Amino acid sequence: MGAVCAMLATTFAQAVALPLLQAGPGPAVRAALAGLLKGRLPEGGIPLTVDLIVWVLIATVIVLVVQIAMLYTTLIERKLIGRIQDRIGPNRVGKWGLTQPFADMVKMLTKEDITPTVAHRWVYNLGAIMVVPPSIIVFAVIPLGLGLIATDLSVGFLFFVAIASTSVIPIFMAGWGSRNKYALLGAMRAVAQIVSYEIPQVLSIVGVLMLAGTLSMQGLIAAQGPLQAPGYAGFPGVWFILLQPVAFVIFLLASTAEIERTPFDIPEAESEIIAGYHTEYAGIKFGMFYLALYFHTIAAAALATVLFLGGWQPPIPVVAVGPEALKVGLAGLAAAVPPPVWFCAKTFLMVVVFMWLRGTLPRLRVDQLMVFAWKVLVPLSLANLLLTGVLAAVARQAGWNGLVTFAAFAVGNGLLLYGLFFLVRQWQRQSAARQVTFDGQGSAALAGHVAG
Amino acid sequence: MLAMILFGVLAGVTLVAAVGVVASRTIFVAALWLVLSFLGVAGLYVLLGAGFLAAVQVLIYVGAISVLILFAVMLTPNAMGTEERTNRQWVLGVTLVLVLFGMLAALMFSGRWPVAASGGIMPEAGGTLLVASKQTTGMTAAALPSEDDARRMTGVIERPAPGGGSEFFVPGPITMIGRAFMTDYLLPFELISLILLMALVGAVVVARE
């Protein structure tokens, strides 16, 4: 009950705060600001100043909203994991524990700020500071509705991936700057994992990009709904999760590894390497890593929503046939709820899926992790890419309608899954015949190398 | 004005970081300076309106190449060490850099640099109509080329206009790059794709052994 309330509260907070974003680029706000500044600044400087103020406002709104969402995501996670483990979860601070995140924040801020004496002071401290920006800059291209986007870059998706890929540098800085072998080992594991899983993650999305024919985030959403951009050459009105189910699963798994959540939280496996690259961080500096983890989680969920779940569009099908009353009713239902609410609801659904995975699955071993990325996800995503390319080209040439296209993609994805299970079974039999067992030698060798 | 200030800041960051790469005595810190230098170059690309190039710069140079360098540093025996290294060949290095700088500077001042068809402003995502609608380009009517000039420009596509006659269209940067890959540079593009795919498959095969 508490978890549901917290979720509703967060969704509501976002739905109320986010229209402010629209006010940011809005001409009315600009005109008001220009009027305010008139006579106080030289005439030529006013448009520039207005632009700067508007952009700072937008950035502030994004940071605040994502931060509030992050605070309550931690509470929801603790509540949900508690329920999964047959506990109650935090319920002492405020009604249903609703002010628990603020208590946690105060605790983090008042803890002693420790810097190890042997640490490289600059790299150690900069690592903790730089870990947050990449995880929050990506929200600049997350659209919450038509026009509700900080900047709809023509290379929006590429921007997201590029910024997200820089998040490994602070991890390196933390691991190396701490001058602690567990921290160094944790950083190396984290980077090896993130770099490996980036490949299937991006390859799985290339299929979606091929169907949509654009890299713009709003374009990707438009390609999944009745509102299509002029010049769109894809398939109308279908969420990409229906055309690309295998890609969605690959993306979900690779994203879980990307953001280092259980079952892929090997970089901070506490039974093996204490707390990985943030072993030596305390107080608010540890808080920064915690913050970045949740920002990454929300960003990955939002990206999944944009790419596969139709973004901010209502999950109500547009009926081409049927009685007029039904059409009007469905359209009214879709219009009654504002787009940011749909977007936040879908994003939270994805965040809950990440939490559910964490509550259900045990952690993988480091060698199993790499095997899974390179031997299963990469070949599968390449096969999916080939299938999508061929089907999209054939559908366009032969002029298939929506239903035939959908059926072809369903059959193709089924074949992919059958091929995957066939290959994995064969591979398991071969392994058994060769008596190959995984005894964690890979990680032991790595540890020896670093220590030596 | 703002562009000049931004250019100064970005160029300054890039240059200071580049000096940091060669001046710092800890190899890990040198690699971190290199990351900052790459980011400064990406910022310069953004300033020039080449968003795609900037994103690719960050993705490849910061997200992949720098990570590879840092990873290689971590695999060295002295990964944890504070051992500082000095370079006895710095005189030779400075001489080579000065020669290279002189060559580049001479090239910069001697060459005639082409100006993009859109008048130096890279068009937005959907592309820009060059002649048919004068408002979309943000240029004054006098600055717009005539139809004959537009036909001679590179990268301009002529297509039938909705109201009859023809209009001239400057596609967005991604469209232009994609078109170039699939027409003029098809063979190099396919060869590089094949090499990268082989590397990826090779990695899987090595992992399976």
XYZ file of C-alpha atoms in Angstrom:
661
model
C 0.000 0.000 0.000
C 2.732 2.410 1.004
C 4.727 1.594 -2.100
C 1.738 2.248 -4.328
C 1.090 5.573 -2.592
C 4.729 6.629 -2.949
C 4.641 5.729 -6.622
C 1.445 7.673 -7.202
C 2.872 10.644 -5.309
C 6.008 10.647 -7.453
C 4.076 10.326 -10.682
C 1.823 13.150 -9.559
C 4.773 15.357 -8.592
C 6.295 14.819 -12.029
C 3.028 15.502 -13.817
C 2.644 18.796 -11.958
C 6.262 19.929 -12.258
C 6.882 18.964 -15.843
C 4.547 21.381 -17.616
C 6.990 23.994 -16.284
C 9.358 22.639 -18.909
C 6.901 23.688 -21.561
C 6.759 27.136 -20.007
C 10.542 27.338 -20.395
C 10.826 27.497 -24.177
C 7.374 29.104 -24.353
C 7.258 32.508 -26.077
C 5.161 34.036 -23.270
C 7.903 33.517 -20.702
C 10.497 34.897 -23.088
C 8.392 37.970 -23.782
C 7.858 38.555 -20.046
C 11.585 38.226 -19.343
C 12.464 40.572 -22.198
C 10.011 43.140 -20.837
C 11.558 42.841 -17.380
C 15.079 43.367 -18.702
C 14.209 46.271 -20.996
C 16.078 49.431 -20.035
C 18.356 47.640 -17.588
C 20.627 46.087 -20.217
C 21.972 47.298 -23.545
C 19.403 46.522 -26.253
C 21.599 44.015 -28.124
C 22.242 41.858 -25.057
C 18.605 41.166 -24.171
C 17.854 38.136 -26.433
C 21.060 36.442 -25.319
C 20.327 37.062 -21.637
C 16.754 35.804 -22.034
C 18.058 32.649 -23.721
C 20.542 32.051 -20.910
C 17.917 32.557 -18.172
C 15.462 30.238 -19.939
C 18.049 27.506 -20.364
C 19.156 27.757 -16.724
C 15.470 27.505 -15.705
C 14.959 24.406 -17.849
C 18.095 22.773 -16.477
C 17.020 23.543 -12.904
C 13.573 22.040 -13.455
C 15.082 18.876 -14.967
C 17.570 18.441 -12.120
C 14.945 19.043 -9.426
C 12.349 16.750 -10.980
C 14.804 13.927 -11.575
C 16.137 14.343 -8.041
C 12.661 14.115 -6.473
C 11.933 11.080 -8.647
C 15.251 9.562 -7.524
C 14.489 10.108 -3.809
C 11.165 8.332 -4.052
C 12.554 5.610 -6.300
C 14.874 4.633 -3.425
C 11.877 4.416 -1.066
C 9.815 2.419 -3.567
C 12.742 0.086 -4.126
C 13.203 -0.547 -0.393
C 9.482 -1.104 0.082
C 9.183 -3.389 -2.941
C 12.285 -5.446 -2.177
C 10.978 -5.680 1.397
C 7.684 -7.123 0.172
C 9.498 -9.567 -2.123
C 11.589 -10.720 0.855
C 8.506 -10.882 3.133
C 9.495 -7.785 5.124
C 7.634 -4.507 5.543
C 10.390 -2.064 4.601
C 10.823 1.461 5.971
C 7.616 2.622 7.682
C 8.727 4.682 10.711
C 9.610 8.096 9.273
C 6.380 9.801 8.318
C 3.192 8.118 7.141
C 4.179 4.843 5.367
C 7.794 5.994 5.641
C 7.177 8.748 3.100
C 9.871 11.076 4.487
C 12.464 8.292 4.788
C 14.460 9.517 1.727
C 14.958 12.926 3.365
C 16.155 11.284 6.584
C 18.626 9.237 4.500
C 19.821 12.402 2.787
C 20.419 14.203 6.106
C 22.319 11.152 7.350
C 24.571 11.156 4.281
C 25.240 14.886 4.517
C 26.172 14.797 8.204
C 28.514 11.800 8.013
C 32.237 12.409 8.316
C 33.943 13.298 5.045
C 36.926 10.961 4.824
C 39.754 11.038 2.300
C 42.237 8.153 2.650
C 45.768 9.439 3.293
C 47.258 7.421 0.426
C 44.566 8.416 -2.071
C 45.395 10.636 -5.036
C 43.497 13.622 -3.670
C 42.437 15.229 -6.962
C 41.460 12.100 -8.850
C 39.705 10.636 -5.795
C 37.535 13.703 -5.167
C 36.909 14.517 -8.847
C 35.768 10.920 -9.396
C 32.950 11.375 -6.878
C 31.969 14.728 -8.392
C 32.099 13.685 -12.056
C 30.046 10.524 -11.605
C 26.730 12.416 -11.497
C 26.808 14.767 -14.556
C 26.718 12.087 -17.311
C 23.723 10.440 -15.651
C 21.737 13.679 -15.518
C 22.779 15.338 -18.808
C 21.036 12.555 -20.735
C 17.659 13.812 -19.476
C 18.070 16.797 -21.820
C 16.865 14.607 -24.708
C 14.111 12.710 -22.865
C 10.731 13.901 -24.203
C 7.710 13.988 -21.883
C 5.177 15.196 -24.394
C 4.849 17.123 -27.616
C 7.184 20.089 -27.067
C 8.030 18.902 -23.535
C 11.689 18.295 -24.233
C 14.670 20.419 -23.285
C 16.239 20.022 -26.712
C 15.061 17.738 -29.506
C 18.447 17.109 -31.105
C 18.505 15.564 -34.555
C 21.070 13.139 -33.108
C 19.146 12.718 -29.814
C 19.640 8.994 -29.406
C 23.323 9.199 -30.315
C 23.708 12.025 -27.768
C 22.183 9.786 -25.096
C 24.516 6.889 -25.887
C 27.590 9.138 -26.158
C 26.987 10.847 -22.817
C 26.149 7.543 -21.134
C 29.399 6.040 -22.451
C 31.441 8.723 -20.650
C 30.168 7.493 -17.274
C 32.942 4.874 -17.127
C 35.664 7.537 -16.778
C 34.607 8.642 -13.238
C 34.424 4.971 -12.256
C 38.042 4.570 -13.370
C 38.959 7.726 -11.451
C 37.281 6.426 -8.297
C 38.909 3.005 -8.539
C 42.398 4.266 -9.291
C 42.303 7.370 -7.081
C 41.342 5.357 -3.987
C 44.639 3.423 -4.065
C 42.887 0.332 -2.810
C 43.194 -2.987 -4.614
C 39.522 -3.836 -4.147
C 38.532 -0.451 -5.530
C 40.841 -0.947 -8.530
C 39.508 -4.444 -9.142
C 35.940 -3.184 -8.840
C 36.610 -0.397 -11.333
C 38.145 -2.839 -13.815
C 35.193 -5.192 -13.486
C 32.769 -2.297 -13.882
C 34.455 -0.953 -16.988
C 34.866 -4.374 -18.619
C 31.187 -5.046 -17.953
C 29.893 -1.683 -19.157
C 32.020 -1.701 -22.312
C 30.977 -5.290 -23.134
C 27.267 -4.721 -22.622
C 27.289 -1.451 -24.558
C 27.701 -3.513 -27.755
C 24.514 -5.631 -27.508
C 22.631 -2.645 -26.071
C 23.359 -0.422 -29.056
C 23.101 -3.259 -31.607
C 19.645 -4.172 -30.303
C 18.490 -0.575 -30.778
C 19.829 -0.292 -34.337
C 16.842 -2.399 -35.461
C 14.469 0.130 -33.925
C 16.369 3.011 -35.529
C 16.160 1.247 -38.886
C 12.376 0.947 -38.616
C 11.907 4.527 -37.418
C 14.424 6.045 -39.839
C 15.446 8.777 -37.383
C 17.732 9.432 -34.406
C 15.565 12.176 -32.922
C 13.800 11.145 -29.711
C 10.523 12.823 -30.724
C 10.876 11.225 -34.164
C 11.267 7.797 -32.551
C 8.078 8.339 -30.546
C 6.216 9.710 -33.561
C 7.166 6.592 -35.518
C 5.294 4.489 -32.929
C 2.008 6.347 -33.100
C -0.619 7.817 -35.371
C 1.193 11.173 -35.409
C 3.891 10.653 -37.990
C 6.522 13.108 -39.048
C 6.430 14.024 -42.741
C 8.743 11.793 -44.726
C 8.442 8.887 -42.278
C 9.167 5.610 -44.049
C 8.497 3.049 -41.325
C 5.448 1.170 -40.124
C 2.692 3.255 -38.604
C 1.075 3.046 -35.233
C 2.828 0.088 -33.624
C 4.992 0.225 -30.494
C 8.396 -1.201 -31.253
C 8.111 -3.738 -28.422
C 5.593 -5.559 -30.656
C 7.850 -5.540 -33.724
C 11.124 -6.050 -31.822
C 10.389 -8.191 -28.727
C 13.775 -9.936 -28.814
C 15.554 -6.587 -29.126
C 13.549 -5.321 -26.148
C 14.688 -8.226 -23.976
C 18.325 -7.770 -25.098
C 18.047 -4.054 -24.356
C 16.543 -4.702 -20.924
C 19.278 -7.172 -19.928
C 22.104 -5.056 -21.350
C 20.716 -1.966 -19.612
C 20.588 -3.805 -16.304
C 24.274 -4.604 -16.774
C 25.036 -1.058 -17.942
C 23.620 0.465 -14.756
C 25.206 -2.279 -12.602
C 22.056 -3.462 -10.926
C 21.551 -6.973 -9.588
C 21.926 -9.592 -11.088
C 24.793 -7.760 -12.822
C 26.186 -5.883 -9.793
C 29.535 -7.695 -9.981
C 31.574 -4.445 -9.751
C 30.415 -4.078 -6.151
C 29.900 -7.697 -5.179
C 30.336 -7.246 -1.434
C 31.149 -10.887 -0.768
C 34.098 -10.729 -3.188
C 35.542 -7.222 -3.349
C 33.901 -5.303 -0.444
C 32.087 -2.468 -2.260
C 34.095 -2.276 -5.498
C 35.169 1.100 -6.762
C 33.335 3.050 -4.056
C 34.852 1.124 -1.142
C 36.797 4.154 0.084
C 34.011 6.710 -0.233
C 31.960 7.832 2.768
C 29.189 10.294 3.489
C 28.003 12.502 0.654
C 30.779 11.309 -1.667
C 29.308 7.811 -1.461
C 25.939 9.530 -1.825
C 27.046 10.786 -5.248
C 27.570 7.211 -6.464
C 24.203 6.224 -5.013
C 22.600 9.205 -6.747
C 24.218 8.306 -10.077
C 23.018 4.694 -9.774
C 19.405 5.796 -9.447
C 19.710 8.484 -12.130
C 21.073 5.811 -14.464
C 18.183 3.513 -13.561
C 15.554 6.179 -14.288
C 17.358 7.201 -17.499
C 17.513 3.596 -18.733
C 13.815 3.132 -17.955
C 12.991 6.382 -19.774
C 15.053 5.306 -22.788
C 13.245 1.957 -22.891
C 9.949 3.868 -22.785
C 10.985 6.100 -25.685
C 12.385 3.311 -27.837
C 9.981 0.452 -27.233
C 6.877 1.594 -25.342
C 5.675 4.489 -27.474
C 7.016 7.273 -25.249
C 4.399 9.722 -23.998
C 1.611 8.387 -26.204
C -1.405 6.801 -24.508
C -1.472 2.984 -24.548
C -4.847 3.011 -26.256
C -5.065 1.681 -29.827
C -6.435 3.926 -32.526
C -9.288 1.929 -34.015
C -9.740 2.249 -37.745
C -13.026 0.312 -37.815
C -15.895 0.052 -35.356
C -18.754 2.182 -34.101
C -18.270 5.920 -33.932
C -19.058 6.027 -30.192
C -16.143 3.667 -29.486
C -13.737 5.835 -31.477
C -14.869 9.002 -29.705
C -14.763 7.287 -26.333
C -11.228 5.943 -26.797
C -9.997 9.270 -28.134
C -11.548 11.030 -25.123
C -9.966 8.534 -22.742
C -6.579 9.067 -24.391
C -6.919 12.833 -24.238
C -8.122 12.909 -20.620
C -4.706 11.978 -19.248
C -1.840 14.372 -20.118
C 1.171 12.871 -21.956
C 3.694 13.387 -19.100
C 1.578 11.138 -16.885
C 1.651 8.369 -19.496
C 5.393 8.814 -19.870
C 6.063 8.764 -16.117
C 3.771 5.788 -15.611
C 5.577 3.774 -18.297
C 8.976 4.835 -16.956
C 7.999 3.749 -13.459
C 6.744 0.461 -14.798
C 10.227 -0.097 -16.256
C 11.919 1.000 -12.996
C 9.754 -1.503 -11.127
C 10.834 -4.216 -13.589
C 14.477 -3.408 -12.705
C 13.611 -3.652 -8.979
C 11.717 -6.892 -9.536
C 14.778 -8.388 -11.271
C 16.915 -7.293 -8.311
C 14.559 -8.838 -5.798
C 14.284 -12.119 -7.693
C 17.616 -13.088 -9.213
C 20.952 -13.951 -7.541
C 24.159 -12.282 -8.696
C 26.083 -13.790 -11.619
C 29.744 -14.760 -11.432
C 32.191 -12.535 -13.288
C 32.991 -15.176 -15.945
C 29.305 -16.028 -16.468
C 28.702 -12.327 -16.987
C 31.207 -11.964 -19.821
C 30.146 -15.258 -21.415
C 26.543 -14.083 -21.432
C 27.417 -10.789 -23.144
C 29.775 -12.122 -25.795
C 28.382 -15.546 -26.571
C 24.653 -14.967 -26.219
C 23.653 -11.302 -26.461
C 26.071 -10.118 -29.191
C 25.286 -12.931 -31.699
C 21.574 -12.673 -30.917
C 21.522 -8.915 -31.464
C 23.455 -9.317 -34.743
C 20.944 -11.934 -35.926
C 18.101 -9.615 -34.913
C 19.715 -6.796 -36.876
C 19.933 -8.953 -40.008
C 16.328 -10.131 -39.614
C 15.030 -6.590 -39.084
C 16.934 -5.249 -42.081
C 15.672 -7.966 -44.409
C 12.062 -7.779 -43.198
C 11.955 -3.972 -43.294
C 13.350 -3.911 -46.848
C 10.946 -6.637 -48.054
C 7.961 -4.982 -46.361
C 8.750 -1.656 -47.961
C 9.327 -3.139 -51.425
C 6.285 -5.406 -51.371
C 4.090 -2.799 -49.700
C 2.903 -5.064 -46.861
C 0.189 -3.622 -44.672
C 0.512 -3.321 -40.880
C -0.945 -6.719 -40.023
C 1.212 -8.711 -42.465
C 4.306 -6.819 -41.277
C 3.442 -7.557 -37.679
C 2.925 -11.264 -38.433
C 6.237 -11.445 -40.332
C 8.092 -9.857 -37.430
C 6.382 -12.195 -34.948
C 7.452 -15.261 -36.961
C 10.984 -13.874 -37.385
C 11.408 -13.198 -33.679
C 10.067 -16.644 -32.853
C 12.677 -18.172 -35.178
C 15.384 -16.100 -33.484
C 14.398 -17.395 -30.057
C 14.178 -20.992 -31.324
C 17.649 -20.656 -32.875
C 19.001 -19.211 -29.627
C 17.662 -22.070 -27.487
C 18.866 -24.641 -30.037
C 22.387 -23.174 -30.042
C 22.557 -22.829 -26.269
C 21.478 -26.466 -25.784
C 24.034 -27.646 -28.325
C 26.707 -25.530 -26.704
C 25.828 -26.913 -23.256
C 26.120 -30.490 -24.577
C 29.523 -29.707 -26.113
C 30.701 -28.150 -22.869
C 29.561 -31.173 -20.915
C 31.345 -33.484 -23.363
C 34.582 -31.526 -23.038
C 34.212 -31.401 -19.264
C 34.661 -27.677 -19.319
C 33.727 -26.157 -16.032
C 33.868 -22.569 -14.941
C 35.787 -22.256 -11.693
C 36.295 -18.500 -11.664
C 39.850 -18.820 -12.972
C 39.316 -15.838 -15.230
C 38.735 -13.479 -12.350
C 41.513 -15.047 -10.249
C 43.987 -14.544 -13.084
C 42.859 -10.958 -13.456
C 43.282 -10.341 -9.730
C 46.759 -11.872 -9.772
C 47.753 -9.708 -12.688
C 46.647 -6.505 -11.043
C 48.195 -7.352 -7.689
C 51.454 -8.453 -9.336
C 30.083 37.504 -29.619
C 28.899 34.560 -27.539
C 30.344 32.241 -30.161
C 33.738 33.938 -29.802
C 33.681 33.645 -25.995
C 32.659 29.978 -26.228
C 35.333 29.328 -28.839
C 37.948 30.918 -26.577
C 36.877 28.850 -23.565
C 36.704 25.573 -25.513
C 39.988 26.135 -27.327
C 41.619 27.087 -24.027
C 40.335 23.944 -22.303
C 41.493 21.784 -25.233
C 44.975 23.323 -25.286
C 45.517 23.314 -21.509
C 44.365 19.697 -21.372
C 46.668 18.800 -24.271
C 49.619 20.344 -22.416
C 48.487 18.432 -19.324
C 48.723 15.168 -21.287
C 52.418 15.641 -22.041
C 53.354 17.499 -18.853
C 51.837 15.241 -16.206
C 54.182 12.635 -14.759
C 51.628 10.043 -13.748
C 50.442 8.109 -16.766
C 46.889 7.675 -15.452
C 46.503 11.424 -14.891
C 47.877 12.049 -18.385
C 45.128 9.813 -19.780
C 42.513 11.799 -17.843
C 43.837 15.055 -19.348
C 43.461 13.406 -22.764
C 39.758 12.797 -22.005
C 39.287 16.501 -21.219
C 41.062 17.433 -24.444
C 38.750 15.166 -26.470
C 35.723 16.722 -24.769
C 36.988 20.201 -25.679
C 37.270 19.164 -29.333
C 33.703 17.782 -29.175
C 32.591 21.169 -27.856
C 34.251 22.880 -30.826
C 32.317 20.571 -33.179
C 29.070 21.584 -31.445
C 30.024 25.226 -31.900
C 30.508 24.587 -35.634
C 27.023 23.064 -35.857
C 28.292 19.522 -36.423
C 26.230 17.794 -33.740
C 26.585 14.353 -35.277
C 30.373 14.631 -35.386
C 30.424 15.869 -31.769
C 28.330 12.930 -30.568
C 30.531 10.483 -32.475
C 33.655 12.191 -31.087
C 32.409 11.703 -27.513
C 31.201 8.157 -28.204
C 34.403 6.940 -29.881
C 37.224 9.040 -28.437
C 35.944 9.468 -24.878
C 33.756 6.398 -24.521
C 35.962 3.886 -26.322
C 39.541 4.960 -27.057
C 40.200 6.712 -23.735
C 38.634 3.805 -21.893
C 40.906 1.425 -23.782
C 43.949 3.544 -22.824
C 42.881 3.687 -19.156
C 42.246 -0.050 -19.168
C 45.683 -0.700 -20.629
C 47.245 1.509 -17.927
C 45.422 -0.505 -15.264
C 46.797 -3.757 -16.686
C 50.400 -2.585 -16.321
C 52.343 -3.932 -13.323
C 52.547 -0.418 -11.872
C 48.802 0.182 -12.127
C 48.435 1.236 -8.492
C 51.800 2.902 -8.211
C 52.542 6.546 -7.692
C 55.798 6.155 -9.586
C 56.418 9.323 -11.559
C 58.049 9.142 -14.916
C 60.198 11.702 -16.652
C 60.951 11.930 -20.349
C 64.527 12.370 -21.530
C 63.480 12.945 -25.144
C 61.463 16.090 -24.521
C 63.721 18.285 -26.693
C 63.101 16.026 -29.689
C 59.392 15.941 -28.910
C 59.102 19.734 -28.716
C 61.008 20.110 -32.015
C 58.696 17.674 -33.807
C 55.607 19.372 -32.414
C 56.850 22.805 -33.504
C 57.563 21.533 -37.037
C 54.093 19.978 -37.247
C 52.517 23.169 -35.909
C 54.363 25.225 -38.511
C 53.158 22.958 -41.307
C 49.544 23.100 -40.136
C 49.671 26.871 -39.696
C 51.099 27.315 -43.201
C 48.346 25.090 -44.590
C 45.701 27.018 -42.654
C 46.764 30.384 -44.040
C 47.470 29.237 -47.592
C 44.359 27.160 -48.383
C 41.047 28.438 -49.671
C 38.342 26.975 -47.508
C 34.995 26.001 -49.044
C 31.826 27.416 -47.495
C 28.842 25.121 -46.994
C 25.878 25.461 -49.326
C 23.707 26.708 -46.474
C 25.948 29.717 -45.959
C 28.017 28.289 -43.136
C 25.026 27.352 -40.997
C 24.469 23.624 -40.806
C 20.767 22.915 -41.394
C 18.577 21.288 -38.785
C 17.323 17.712 -38.567
C 14.744 17.660 -41.300
C 16.851 19.643 -43.729
C 16.286 23.121 -45.066
C 14.582 24.397 -48.134
C 17.050 26.599 -49.924
C 15.105 28.451 -52.561
C 11.424 27.616 -52.274
C 10.781 29.057 -48.830
C 13.051 31.887 -47.830
C 12.007 32.089 -44.187
C 13.172 28.635 -43.158
C 16.839 29.282 -43.799
C 17.016 32.370 -41.603
C 18.910 34.172 -44.366
C 17.793 37.422 -45.941
C 16.334 37.225 -49.414
C 19.336 38.955 -50.955
C 21.729 36.367 -49.510
C 19.819 33.466 -51.055
C 21.279 31.986 -54.231
C 19.391 31.918 -57.488
C 18.154 28.617 -58.918
C 21.147 28.307 -61.220
C 23.570 28.888 -58.356
C 21.717 26.363 -56.191
C 22.103 23.699 -58.913
C 25.859 24.181 -58.899
C 26.215 23.832 -55.104
C 27.300 20.519 -53.655
C 24.923 18.628 -51.409
C 21.814 20.376 -52.691
C 18.985 18.156 -53.870
C 16.543 19.352 -56.518
C 13.015 18.003 -56.248
C 9.584 18.875 -57.628
C 7.854 21.497 -55.492
C 4.262 20.921 -54.332
C 3.071 24.029 -56.187
C 4.829 23.191 -59.465
C 8.352 23.975 -60.594
C 11.232 22.687 -58.506
C 12.590 23.461 -55.061
C 16.093 23.059 -53.713
C 16.606 21.144 -50.535
C 19.649 21.034 -48.259
C 19.336 17.791 -46.288
C 20.239 17.614 -42.577
C 23.774 16.609 -41.632
C 22.871 12.985 -40.828
C 21.052 12.621 -44.145
C 24.034 14.122 -45.964
C 26.503 11.815 -44.223
C 24.271 8.787 -44.846
C 23.860 9.737 -48.516
C 27.629 10.129 -48.910
C 28.233 6.729 -47.273
C 25.770 5.018 -49.589
C 26.887 6.717 -52.818
C 30.353 8.259 -53.169
C 32.023 6.343 -50.334
C 30.144 3.042 -50.591
C 33.202 0.806 -50.978
C 35.253 2.241 -48.067
C 32.118 2.259 -45.908
C 31.313 -1.378 -46.655
C 34.948 -2.426 -46.175
C 35.169 -0.734 -42.784
C 31.825 -2.228 -41.735
C 33.098 -5.651 -42.740
C 36.364 -5.201 -40.806
C 34.488 -4.091 -37.683
C 32.031 -6.971 -37.975
C 34.954 -9.400 -38.391
C 36.577 -7.956 -35.262
C 33.330 -8.432 -33.340
C 32.793 -11.984 -34.593
C 36.470 -12.685 -33.918
C 36.027 -11.573 -30.318
C 33.070 -13.946 -29.945
C 35.046 -16.803 -31.500
C 38.018 -16.152 -29.194
C 35.617 -16.097 -26.246
C 34.147 -19.455 -27.326
C 37.532 -21.196 -27.478
